[in-house]
Short mmCIF file of C-alpha atoms in Angstrom, two decimals:
data_model
loop_
_atom_site.label_atom_id
_atom_site.label_comp_id
_atom_site.label_asym_id
_atom_site.label_seq_id
_atom_site.Cartn_x
_atom_site.Cartn_y
_atom_site.Cartn_z
CA VAL F 18 103.75 70.29 -81.55
CA GLN F 19 104.26 71.15 -85.20
CA ALA F 20 100.67 72.04 -86.09
CA PRO F 21 98.76 73.21 -83.01
CA VAL F 22 95.12 74.27 -83.26
CA VAL F 23 95.56 77.13 -80.80
CA CYS F 24 98.33 78.20 -78.39
CA GLY F 25 98.19 79.68 -74.90
CA VAL F 26 100.68 81.35 -72.58
CA SER F 27 99.65 81.62 -68.92
CA SER F 28 101.04 84.08 -66.36
CA LEU F 29 104.79 84.42 -66.70
CA GLY F 30 107.22 84.78 -63.84
CA TYR F 31 110.78 84.01 -62.88
CA ASP F 32 110.68 80.23 -63.10
CA HIS F 33 112.95 77.58 -64.65
CA MET F 34 115.51 80.36 -65.15
CA GLU F 35 118.36 77.91 -65.73
CA ILE F 36 116.58 76.89 -68.94
CA LEU F 37 114.40 79.86 -69.91
CA GLY F 38 116.64 82.83 -69.10
CA ASN F 39 117.21 85.44 -66.42
CA SER F 40 114.77 88.15 -67.49
CA LEU F 41 111.03 88.17 -68.14
CA GLY F 42 111.82 89.09 -71.74
CA GLN F 43 114.01 86.02 -72.20
CA ILE F 44 111.45 83.81 -70.47
CA ALA F 45 108.66 85.22 -72.66
CA GLY F 46 110.79 84.62 -75.75
CA GLU F 47 111.20 80.97 -74.84
CA LYS F 48 107.50 80.57 -74.04
CA ALA F 49 106.59 82.25 -77.36
CA GLY F 50 108.45 79.39 -79.04
CA ILE F 51 105.12 77.56 -79.12
CA PHE F 52 103.66 80.14 -81.53
CA LYS F 53 103.23 78.89 -85.10
CA GLY F 54 102.49 81.04 -88.13
CA GLY F 55 98.80 81.62 -88.71
CA VAL F 56 97.76 79.77 -85.53
CA PRO F 57 95.80 81.93 -83.07
CA ALA F 58 97.30 82.41 -79.63
CA PHE F 59 96.09 83.72 -76.30
CA THR F 60 97.80 85.00 -73.21
CA VAL F 61 96.74 86.70 -70.00
CA PRO F 62 97.75 90.17 -68.80
CA GLN F 63 101.54 90.05 -68.44
CA PRO F 64 104.27 92.34 -67.10
CA GLU F 65 105.19 94.91 -69.78
CA GLU F 66 108.59 93.38 -70.61
CA ALA F 67 107.07 89.95 -71.18
CA MET F 68 104.07 91.26 -73.14
CA CYS F 69 106.30 93.23 -75.51
CA VAL F 70 108.28 90.10 -76.39
CA LEU F 71 105.13 87.99 -76.84
CA GLU F 72 103.58 90.64 -79.11
CA GLU F 73 106.80 91.09 -81.12
CA THR F 74 107.19 87.34 -81.66
CA ALA F 75 103.51 86.99 -82.61
CA SER F 76 103.83 89.83 -85.13
CA LYS F 77 106.92 88.27 -86.76
CA LEU F 78 105.11 84.94 -87.15
CA ASN F 79 101.76 86.39 -88.30
CA VAL F 80 100.08 85.09 -85.15
CA ASN F 81 96.86 86.69 -83.94
CA LEU F 82 97.74 87.09 -80.24
CA GLN F 83 94.83 88.08 -78.03
CA ILE F 84 94.70 88.79 -74.31
CA ALA F 85 92.09 86.59 -72.63
CA SER F 86 90.06 88.44 -70.05
CA PRO F 87 89.80 86.95 -66.55
CA LEU F 88 86.60 84.96 -66.15
CA ASP F 89 83.65 86.93 -64.85
CA ALA F 90 82.34 85.16 -61.72
CA ASP F 91 78.76 85.92 -62.84
CA SER F 92 79.20 83.54 -65.77
CA LEU F 93 79.27 80.58 -63.36
CA GLN F 94 75.55 80.91 -62.64
CA GLY F 95 76.03 81.25 -58.88
CA LEU F 96 78.53 78.38 -58.65
CA GLN F 97 82.19 78.46 -57.56
CA LEU F 98 85.26 77.62 -59.61
CA GLY F 99 86.44 74.10 -58.81
CA LEU F 100 89.97 75.43 -58.29
CA ASP F 101 90.35 77.84 -55.38
CA GLY F 102 92.13 81.18 -55.48
CA LYS F 103 91.50 84.52 -57.15
CA HIS F 104 94.25 83.81 -59.70
CA GLN F 105 92.16 80.91 -61.02
CA PHE F 106 89.79 83.41 -62.65
CA VAL F 107 92.72 84.49 -64.85
CA ASN F 108 93.52 80.86 -65.67
CA ALA F 109 89.84 80.10 -66.30
CA GLY F 110 89.56 83.03 -68.70
CA LEU F 111 92.50 81.65 -70.67
CA ALA F 112 90.98 78.16 -70.65
CA VAL F 113 87.68 79.52 -71.99
CA ALA F 114 89.45 81.37 -74.82
CA LEU F 115 91.45 78.27 -75.75
CA CYS F 116 88.40 75.99 -75.65
CA TYR F 117 86.20 78.32 -77.71
CA THR F 118 88.93 78.64 -80.32
CA TRP F 119 89.70 74.91 -80.43
CA LEU F 120 86.00 74.09 -80.85
CA GLN F 121 85.61 76.67 -83.59
CA ARG F 122 88.79 75.72 -85.50
CA THR F 123 88.04 71.98 -85.37
CA GLY F 124 84.49 72.44 -86.61
CA GLN F 125 82.92 71.40 -83.31
CA ALA F 126 81.18 74.73 -82.84
CA GLU F 127 80.36 77.73 -84.96
CA VAL F 128 80.75 80.26 -82.16
CA ALA F 129 84.06 82.09 -82.14
CA TYR F 130 85.71 83.29 -78.93
CA HIS F 131 84.45 86.61 -77.68
CA THR F 132 85.82 88.58 -74.76
CA ASN F 133 82.40 88.78 -73.10
CA THR F 134 82.47 85.68 -70.91
CA LYS F 135 79.30 86.51 -68.96
CA SER F 136 77.41 83.83 -70.87
CA LEU F 137 79.15 80.46 -71.16
CA PRO F 138 77.95 77.16 -72.57
CA GLU F 139 76.66 74.78 -69.89
CA GLU F 140 79.55 72.37 -70.58
CA PHE F 141 82.09 75.12 -69.90
CA VAL F 142 80.42 75.99 -66.60
CA LYS F 143 80.38 72.32 -65.60
CA GLY F 144 84.06 71.91 -66.43
CA LEU F 145 85.13 75.07 -64.63
CA THR F 146 83.11 74.31 -61.49
CA THR F 147 84.04 70.62 -61.20
CA ALA F 148 87.73 70.91 -62.06
CA SER F 149 90.07 69.66 -59.36
CA PHE F 150 93.81 69.40 -59.05
CA GLN F 151 95.07 67.34 -56.11
CA GLY F 152 97.63 69.23 -54.05
CA ARG F 153 96.83 72.66 -55.47
CA ALA F 154 94.91 74.96 -53.12
CA GLN F 155 93.60 71.82 -51.44
CA ILE F 156 92.43 71.57 -47.83
CA VAL F 157 92.62 68.11 -46.27
CA SER F 158 91.44 67.17 -42.78
CA ASP F 159 93.15 64.27 -41.02
CA GLU F 160 90.53 61.53 -40.91
CA PHE F 161 92.56 59.34 -38.57
CA ILE F 162 92.40 61.50 -35.45
CA CYS F 163 90.29 59.67 -32.89
CA SER F 164 89.57 62.58 -30.58
CA GLY F 165 85.90 62.73 -31.45
CA ARG F 166 86.26 66.27 -32.77
CA THR F 167 86.39 66.87 -36.48
CA GLY F 168 89.03 69.01 -38.08
CA ASP F 169 91.64 68.80 -35.30
CA LEU F 170 94.42 68.54 -37.85
CA VAL F 171 94.07 70.27 -41.19
CA PHE F 172 96.61 70.32 -44.02
CA TYR F 173 96.69 73.23 -46.47
CA LEU F 174 98.34 71.97 -49.64
CA ASP F 175 99.68 74.06 -52.49
CA GLY F 176 102.93 74.57 -54.31
CA ALA F 177 105.02 77.29 -55.86
CA HIS F 178 108.23 77.43 -57.85
CA SER F 179 108.75 81.14 -58.42
CA PRO F 180 108.47 84.30 -56.33
CA GLU F 181 105.26 85.20 -58.19
CA SER F 182 103.63 81.82 -57.64
CA MET F 183 104.75 81.85 -53.98
CA GLU F 184 102.92 85.15 -53.54
CA VAL F 185 99.78 83.64 -55.10
CA CYS F 186 100.14 80.59 -52.84
CA ALA F 187 100.50 82.78 -49.74
CA THR F 188 97.46 84.85 -50.71
CA TRP F 189 95.38 81.68 -51.12
CA PHE F 190 96.62 80.31 -47.77
CA CYS F 191 95.75 83.53 -45.89
CA HIS F 192 92.27 83.54 -47.44
CA ALA F 193 91.76 79.82 -46.74
CA ILE F 194 92.82 80.17 -43.08
CA LYS F 195 90.43 83.12 -42.54
CA GLU F 196 87.59 81.24 -44.24
CA ASP F 197 88.30 78.10 -42.19
CA ARG F 198 88.35 80.07 -38.92
CA HIS F 199 85.08 81.73 -39.88
CA LEU F 200 83.46 78.37 -40.66
CA ARG F 201 84.75 76.83 -37.42
CA SER F 202 83.50 79.71 -35.30
CA SER F 203 80.10 79.56 -37.05
CA ASN F 204 79.88 75.83 -36.34
CA GLU F 205 80.77 76.32 -32.68
CA LEU F 206 78.07 78.91 -31.96
CA PRO F 207 75.50 77.68 -29.44
CA SER F 208 72.32 76.48 -31.03
CA SER F 209 69.18 78.55 -30.49
CA ASP F 210 67.16 75.33 -30.68
CA ASN F 211 66.13 74.37 -27.11
CA SER F 212 64.93 70.88 -27.98
#
């Protein structure tokens, strides 16, 4: 993209190393290739080596690089993110920064991005809470089991392609399993209704 409106770099890790390089600095340097002079850019908290390269590249290109804060759960007005996992609050914070900036730079809104994400436009909340991504942190029950019991076979779907994303995937899976067990045990409690 020769003339982007805004640029964003999500969490960096050791991925696509055959193309991007063998160190976080090299990977960050390749990812910073999207920066264009005078175009604002956002990233999320990064490992020090990667952040230094992103900041150095931004400085050379006269790019205003800002760190997007993770989304504050309170800004969702009691709702849940549509995408499961604690790491999604980091991604959502980046998405909010990018959207605010795109709207402001294209004349769609007068409000510039601010790091206080406790108060979001209704459309942002709707997007963040209804977002879905098939196969990412997705729980699917087998609907074809004819045993009469629901949830006999459950698939936990997610993917990872780096050690860092595998750790995030494993964290989500452990949380999802605990939550599922809790829900199942709650549903199996004897009813206090004697009717």
